[in-house]
CSV table of C-alpha atoms in Angstrom, one decimal:
chain,number,residue,atom,x,y,z
W,1,MET,CA,107.5,96.9,121.9
W,2,HIS,CA,106.6,96.3,118.3
W,3,HIS,CA,103.7,94.8,116.4
W,4,LEU,CA,103.7,92.9,113.1
W,5,VAL,CA,100.9,93.8,110.7
W,6,ILE,CA,100.2,91.3,107.9
W,7,GLN,CA,97.9,91.7,104.9
W,8,ARG,CA,97.0,89.6,101.9
W,9,HIS,CA,95.0,91.5,99.3
W,10,THR,CA,93.8,88.8,96.9
W,11,ALA,CA,92.6,86.1,99.3
W,12,PRO,CA,92.0,85.6,103.1
W,13,LEU,CA,94.9,84.9,105.4
W,14,SER,CA,94.8,81.1,106.1
W,15,GLN,CA,95.2,79.6,109.5
W,16,HIS,CA,98.5,78.2,108.2
W,17,ASP,CA,99.7,81.7,107.4
W,18,LEU,CA,98.8,82.9,110.9
W,19,ASP,CA,100.4,79.9,112.6
W,20,HIS,CA,103.6,80.1,110.6
W,21,LEU,CA,104.0,83.9,111.1
W,22,CYS,CA,103.2,83.6,114.8
W,23,HIS,CA,105.9,80.9,115.1
W,24,ILE,CA,108.4,83.4,113.6
W,25,ALA,CA,107.3,86.5,115.5
W,26,ALA,CA,106.1,84.9,118.8
W,27,PRO,CA,103.5,87.7,119.5
W,28,MET,CA,101.8,88.1,122.9
W,29,SER,CA,98.4,88.2,121.1
W,30,LEU,CA,96.8,88.3,117.7
W,31,GLU,CA,94.1,90.7,116.4
W,32,LYS,CA,92.2,90.3,113.2
W,33,PHE,CA,90.9,93.5,111.6
W,34,ALA,CA,87.4,94.5,110.7
W,35,ASP,CA,86.9,95.5,107.1
W,36,ASP,CA,87.2,99.3,107.3
W,37,HIS,CA,89.6,100.3,104.6
W,38,GLY,CA,88.1,98.8,101.4
W,39,PRO,CA,86.3,95.7,100.0
W,40,ASN,CA,87.5,92.5,101.7
W,41,ARG,CA,90.8,94.0,102.8
W,42,GLY,CA,90.0,93.9,106.5
W,43,HIS,CA,89.2,90.2,106.4
W,44,ASN,CA,92.7,89.6,105.1
W,45,ALA,CA,94.7,91.5,107.8
W,46,ALA,CA,95.9,90.9,111.3
W,47,ARG,CA,98.1,92.5,113.9
W,48,LEU,CA,100.5,90.3,115.8
W,49,ARG,CA,100.9,92.3,119.0
W,50,ASP,CA,104.1,92.7,121.0
W,51,ILE,CA,106.4,90.4,118.9
W,52,ARG,CA,109.6,89.0,120.4
W,53,GLY,CA,112.0,91.2,118.5
W,54,THR,CA,112.8,93.0,115.3
W,55,GLY,CA,116.2,91.7,114.3
W,56,PRO,CA,117.5,90.9,110.8
W,57,GLY,CA,117.1,87.2,111.2
W,58,MET,CA,113.4,87.5,112.0
W,59,ARG,CA,112.9,90.0,109.2
W,60,ARG,CA,114.5,87.7,106.7
W,61,ALA,CA,112.3,84.9,107.8
W,62,LEU,CA,109.2,87.1,107.5
W,63,ASP,CA,110.2,88.4,104.2
W,64,SER,CA,110.9,85.0,102.7
W,65,TYR,CA,107.5,83.5,103.7
W,66,CYS,CA,105.5,86.7,102.9
W,67,ARG,CA,107.0,87.1,99.5
W,68,GLU,CA,106.3,83.5,98.6
W,69,HIS,CA,102.7,83.8,99.8
W,70,HIS,CA,102.0,87.4,98.5
W,71,ILE,CA,101.6,88.9,101.9
W,72,ASP,CA,102.5,92.5,102.8
W,73,TRP,CA,104.1,92.9,106.2
W,74,ALA,CA,105.2,95.7,108.4
W,75,ILE,CA,106.8,95.9,111.8
W,76,VAL,CA,105.7,99.1,113.6
W,77,PRO,CA,106.2,100.5,117.1
W,78,ALA,CA,103.4,99.6,119.5
W,79,GLY,CA,101.0,102.4,120.0
W,80,LEU,CA,101.9,104.3,116.8
W,81,HIS,CA,99.0,106.4,115.4
W,82,LEU,CA,98.8,108.1,112.1
W,83,GLY,CA,98.2,111.3,114.0
W,84,ASP,CA,101.7,111.0,115.5
W,85,PHE,CA,103.0,112.2,112.2
W,86,LYS,CA,102.7,115.8,111.1
W,87,LEU,CA,103.4,115.5,107.3
W,88,LEU,CA,102.7,112.9,104.6
W,89,ALA,CA,104.9,113.5,101.6
W,90,MET,CA,104.7,111.3,98.5
W,91,ASP,CA,106.0,110.8,95.0
W,92,MET,CA,103.7,111.1,92.0
W,93,ASP,CA,104.8,108.9,89.1
W,94,SER,CA,104.1,105.2,89.8
W,95,THR,CA,103.3,106.1,93.4
W,96,LEU,CA,100.3,108.4,93.6
W,97,ILE,CA,99.4,107.7,90.0
W,98,ASN,CA,99.6,104.7,87.7
W,99,ILE,CA,102.1,105.9,85.1
W,100,GLU,CA,105.5,107.5,84.5
W,101,THR,CA,104.3,110.7,82.9
W,102,VAL,CA,107.5,111.5,80.9
W,103,ASP,CA,107.3,108.0,79.3
W,104,GLU,CA,103.6,108.5,78.4
W,105,ILE,CA,104.2,111.9,76.9
W,106,GLY,CA,106.9,110.3,74.8
W,107,ALA,CA,104.4,107.7,73.6
W,108,THR,CA,102.4,110.5,71.9
W,109,VAL,CA,105.3,111.0,69.5
W,110,GLY,CA,106.5,107.4,69.2
W,111,LYS,CA,109.4,107.7,71.6
W,112,LYS,CA,108.1,105.9,74.6
W,113,ASP,CA,110.5,102.9,74.4
W,114,GLU,CA,113.6,105.2,74.2
W,115,ILE,CA,112.5,107.4,77.0
W,116,ALA,CA,111.2,104.5,79.2
W,117,ALA,CA,114.6,102.8,79.0
W,118,ILE,CA,116.2,105.8,80.5
W,119,THR,CA,113.5,106.2,83.1
W,120,ALA,CA,113.7,102.6,84.2
W,121,ALA,CA,117.5,102.8,84.6
W,122,ALA,CA,117.2,106.1,86.6
W,123,MET,CA,114.5,104.6,88.9
W,124,ARG,CA,116.7,101.5,89.6
W,125,GLY,CA,119.5,103.8,90.6
W,126,GLU,CA,121.7,102.9,87.7
W,127,ILE,CA,122.1,106.6,86.5
W,128,ALA,CA,123.9,108.7,89.0
W,129,ASP,CA,123.1,112.1,87.4
W,130,TYR,CA,119.3,112.1,87.5
W,131,ALA,CA,119.0,115.7,86.4
W,132,THR,CA,121.0,115.0,83.2
W,133,SER,CA,118.9,111.9,82.5
W,134,LEU,CA,115.7,114.0,82.9
W,135,ARG,CA,117.0,116.7,80.5
W,136,GLN,CA,117.8,114.0,77.9
W,137,ARG,CA,114.3,112.6,78.2
W,138,VAL,CA,112.6,116.0,78.0
W,139,ALA,CA,114.6,117.0,75.0
W,140,LEU,CA,113.0,114.2,73.1
W,141,LEU,CA,109.6,115.7,73.8
W,142,ALA,CA,110.2,118.9,71.8
W,143,GLY,CA,107.2,119.6,69.6
W,144,VAL,CA,104.6,117.6,71.6
W,145,PRO,CA,101.4,119.7,71.7
W,146,LEU,CA,100.0,120.7,75.0
W,147,ALA,CA,96.7,119.2,74.0
W,148,ALA,CA,98.4,115.8,74.1
W,149,LEU,CA,99.3,116.4,77.8
W,150,ASP,CA,95.7,117.4,78.5
W,151,LYS,CA,94.5,114.2,76.8
W,152,LEU,CA,97.0,112.1,78.7
W,153,TYR,CA,95.7,113.5,82.0
W,154,THR,CA,92.1,112.8,81.0
W,155,ASP,CA,92.4,109.5,79.3
W,156,THR,CA,95.4,107.6,80.8
W,157,LEU,CA,96.4,109.1,84.1
W,158,ARG,CA,94.7,107.4,87.0
W,159,LEU,CA,95.2,107.5,90.8
W,160,ASN,CA,96.7,104.3,92.2
W,161,PRO,CA,94.2,102.3,94.3
W,162,GLY,CA,93.7,103.7,97.8
W,163,ALA,CA,95.2,107.1,97.1
W,164,GLU,CA,92.1,109.2,97.9
W,165,THR,CA,91.3,107.1,101.0
W,166,LEU,CA,94.9,107.5,102.3
W,167,LEU,CA,95.0,111.3,101.7
W,168,ALA,CA,91.5,111.7,103.3
W,169,ALA,CA,92.6,109.7,106.4
W,170,ALA,CA,95.8,111.7,106.7
W,171,LYS,CA,94.0,115.0,106.6
W,172,ALA,CA,91.4,113.8,109.1
W,173,ALA,CA,94.3,112.8,111.4
W,174,GLY,CA,95.7,116.4,111.2
W,175,LEU,CA,98.6,115.8,108.8
W,176,LYS,CA,99.6,118.2,106.1
W,177,THR,CA,100.2,116.6,102.7
W,178,GLN,CA,102.9,117.2,100.1
W,179,LEU,CA,103.4,116.0,96.5
W,180,VAL,CA,107.1,115.8,95.7
W,181,THR,CA,108.0,114.7,92.2
W,182,GLY,CA,110.4,114.7,89.3
W,183,GLY,CA,107.3,114.9,87.2
W,184,PHE,CA,105.7,118.0,85.8
W,185,THR,CA,103.5,120.9,87.0
W,186,HIS,CA,101.2,120.3,84.0
W,187,PHE,CA,99.9,117.3,86.0
W,188,THR,CA,100.7,118.3,89.6
W,189,ASP,CA,98.7,121.5,89.4
W,190,ARG,CA,95.6,119.5,88.6
W,191,LEU,CA,96.3,116.9,91.2
W,192,LYS,CA,96.8,119.5,93.9
W,193,GLN,CA,93.5,121.1,93.1
W,194,ARG,CA,91.7,117.7,92.9
W,195,LEU,CA,93.3,116.1,96.1
W,196,GLY,CA,94.0,119.2,98.2
W,197,PHE,CA,97.8,118.8,98.6
W,198,ASP,CA,99.1,121.6,100.9
W,199,ARG,CA,102.4,121.9,99.0
W,200,VAL,CA,103.9,120.7,95.7
W,201,ALA,CA,107.4,120.5,94.3
W,202,ALA,CA,107.6,119.5,90.6
W,203,ASN,CA,109.5,120.3,87.4
W,204,VAL,CA,108.3,122.9,84.9
W,205,LEU,CA,108.3,122.0,81.2
W,206,GLY,CA,109.4,124.7,78.7
W,207,VAL,CA,106.7,125.7,76.2
W,208,LYS,CA,106.8,127.6,72.9
W,209,GLY,CA,103.5,128.5,71.5
W,210,ASP,CA,101.1,125.6,72.0
W,211,ALA,CA,103.8,122.9,72.3
W,212,LEU,CA,106.7,121.7,74.4
W,213,ASP,CA,110.1,123.1,73.4
W,214,GLY,CA,112.2,120.2,74.9
W,215,SER,CA,113.5,122.2,77.9
W,216,LEU,CA,113.0,122.5,81.6
W,217,VAL,CA,112.5,125.8,83.3
W,218,GLY,CA,114.1,126.6,86.6
W,219,ASP,CA,115.8,124.3,89.1
W,220,ILE,CA,115.5,120.5,88.5
W,221,ILE,CA,113.6,118.5,91.1
W,222,ASP,CA,115.9,115.6,91.6
W,223,GLY,CA,116.4,113.4,94.6
W,224,GLU,CA,118.3,116.0,96.6
W,225,ALA,CA,115.7,118.7,95.7
W,226,LYS,CA,112.9,116.3,96.9
W,227,LYS,CA,114.6,115.9,100.2
W,228,LYS,CA,115.1,119.7,100.6
W,229,ALA,CA,111.5,120.4,99.7
W,230,VAL,CA,110.3,117.9,102.4
W,231,LEU,CA,112.6,119.2,105.0
W,232,ALA,CA,111.7,122.8,104.2
W,233,PHE,CA,108.0,122.1,104.6
W,234,CYS,CA,108.8,120.2,107.8
W,235,ASP,CA,110.7,123.2,109.1
W,236,ASP,CA,107.9,125.6,108.2
W,237,LEU,CA,105.5,123.3,110.1
W,238,GLY,CA,107.8,123.3,113.1
W,239,CYS,CA,108.0,119.5,113.2
W,240,ASP,CA,110.8,117.1,113.5
W,241,PRO,CA,111.9,115.0,110.5
W,242,GLY,CA,111.0,112.0,112.6
W,243,GLU,CA,107.4,113.1,112.4
W,244,VAL,CA,107.3,112.8,108.6
W,245,LEU,CA,105.9,109.9,106.6
W,246,VAL,CA,107.3,109.5,103.1
W,247,ILE,CA,106.1,107.2,100.3
W,248,GLY,CA,108.0,106.5,97.0
W,249,ASP,CA,109.0,103.9,94.5
W,250,GLY,CA,112.2,105.0,92.7
W,251,ALA,CA,115.9,105.7,93.4
W,252,ASN,CA,115.3,109.5,93.3
W,253,ASP,CA,113.0,109.0,96.4
W,254,LEU,CA,115.8,107.6,98.5
W,255,PRO,CA,117.3,110.9,99.8
W,256,MET,CA,113.9,112.1,101.2
W,257,MET,CA,113.2,108.6,102.5
W,258,HIS,CA,116.5,108.5,104.4
W,259,ALA,CA,115.9,112.0,105.9
W,260,VAL,CA,112.6,111.2,107.7
W,261,GLY,CA,111.3,109.0,110.5
W,262,PHE,CA,109.2,106.6,108.5
W,263,SER,CA,109.4,105.6,104.8
W,264,VAL,CA,107.3,103.4,102.7
W,265,ALA,CA,108.4,101.7,99.4
W,266,TYR,CA,105.3,101.3,97.3
W,267,HIS,CA,105.5,98.6,94.6
W,268,ALA,CA,109.1,99.8,94.5
W,269,LYS,CA,112.4,99.0,92.9
W,270,PRO,CA,114.5,96.5,94.9
W,271,LYS,CA,117.0,99.2,96.0
W,272,VAL,CA,114.2,101.3,97.4
W,273,ARG,CA,112.4,98.5,99.1
W,274,GLU,CA,115.6,97.5,100.9
W,275,ALA,CA,116.2,101.0,102.1
W,276,ALA,CA,112.6,101.8,103.3
W,277,THR,CA,111.3,101.4,106.8
W,278,THR,CA,108.7,99.1,105.3
W,279,ALA,CA,107.0,98.2,102.0
W,280,ILE,CA,103.7,97.7,100.2
W,281,ASP,CA,104.5,95.1,97.5
W,282,HIS,CA,101.0,93.9,96.7
W,283,GLY,CA,98.3,96.1,98.3
W,284,ALA,CA,96.8,99.5,97.8
W,285,LEU,CA,98.1,102.8,99.2
W,286,ASP,CA,95.5,102.9,101.9
W,287,SER,CA,96.6,99.4,103.2
W,288,LEU,CA,99.2,101.3,105.3
W,289,LEU,CA,96.3,102.6,107.5
W,290,HIS,CA,96.2,99.2,109.1
W,291,TRP,CA,99.7,99.7,110.4
W,292,PHE,CA,98.6,102.4,112.9
W,293,GLU,CA,96.4,102.0,116.0
């Protein structure tokens, strides 16, 4: 059996919402949540228990209504607990944090628009060779002082809403946590220390003196490398890929999302949203905690 979890993050679910979605899903019962994952969020969520099916027709009907009414929805196996997973792996740029770091580094030297156009195309899956696109972008950063990256971390980089709550809940449930990104160690080193990630995979920016030299050092962390990093940690933990939960937003997250048991598209590009197990389109990262019993 499966449950349907619905959440609206800007206003309460109306009786019309509940009636319409119950008509689509035909649950055996309905459970409204207490507010235990953030201000007002619990008042805006419900679990429709033991729904009649999970087929594509039902999913299309759910998605059509929920998109129009700004509701996040997820179909999850009945009885699934967060602690059933052994590893939570997540992307950094635009997933854990609010920015694309390479774009914002470019902004410090007036090249954000040029770099951001390449980033956007890569995240939509329009550039097949991610590694080459990253090298092109990083080459434009030659000469950026390291102090500018420090200032970016302090002044601009912010965790996306719910990140700390989600990671704390995962750790409390016994999961290991992994940050897997095409971004840079200059930021991941600090985030690992701040948030307690157990393992990190990220790219290393070349440095000459006190500035970037426009190169990348070592192997490129692209989509395939992300997948390999997640599966390697999974293997080290002695867990099955089906026991891994992955969160991402861009096309370079697709390989690791396809390789594991449960994937979440967070405010993601359409191609990623379609491929993921489920999606968070409107809510915070910790809203996924309501999916689990």
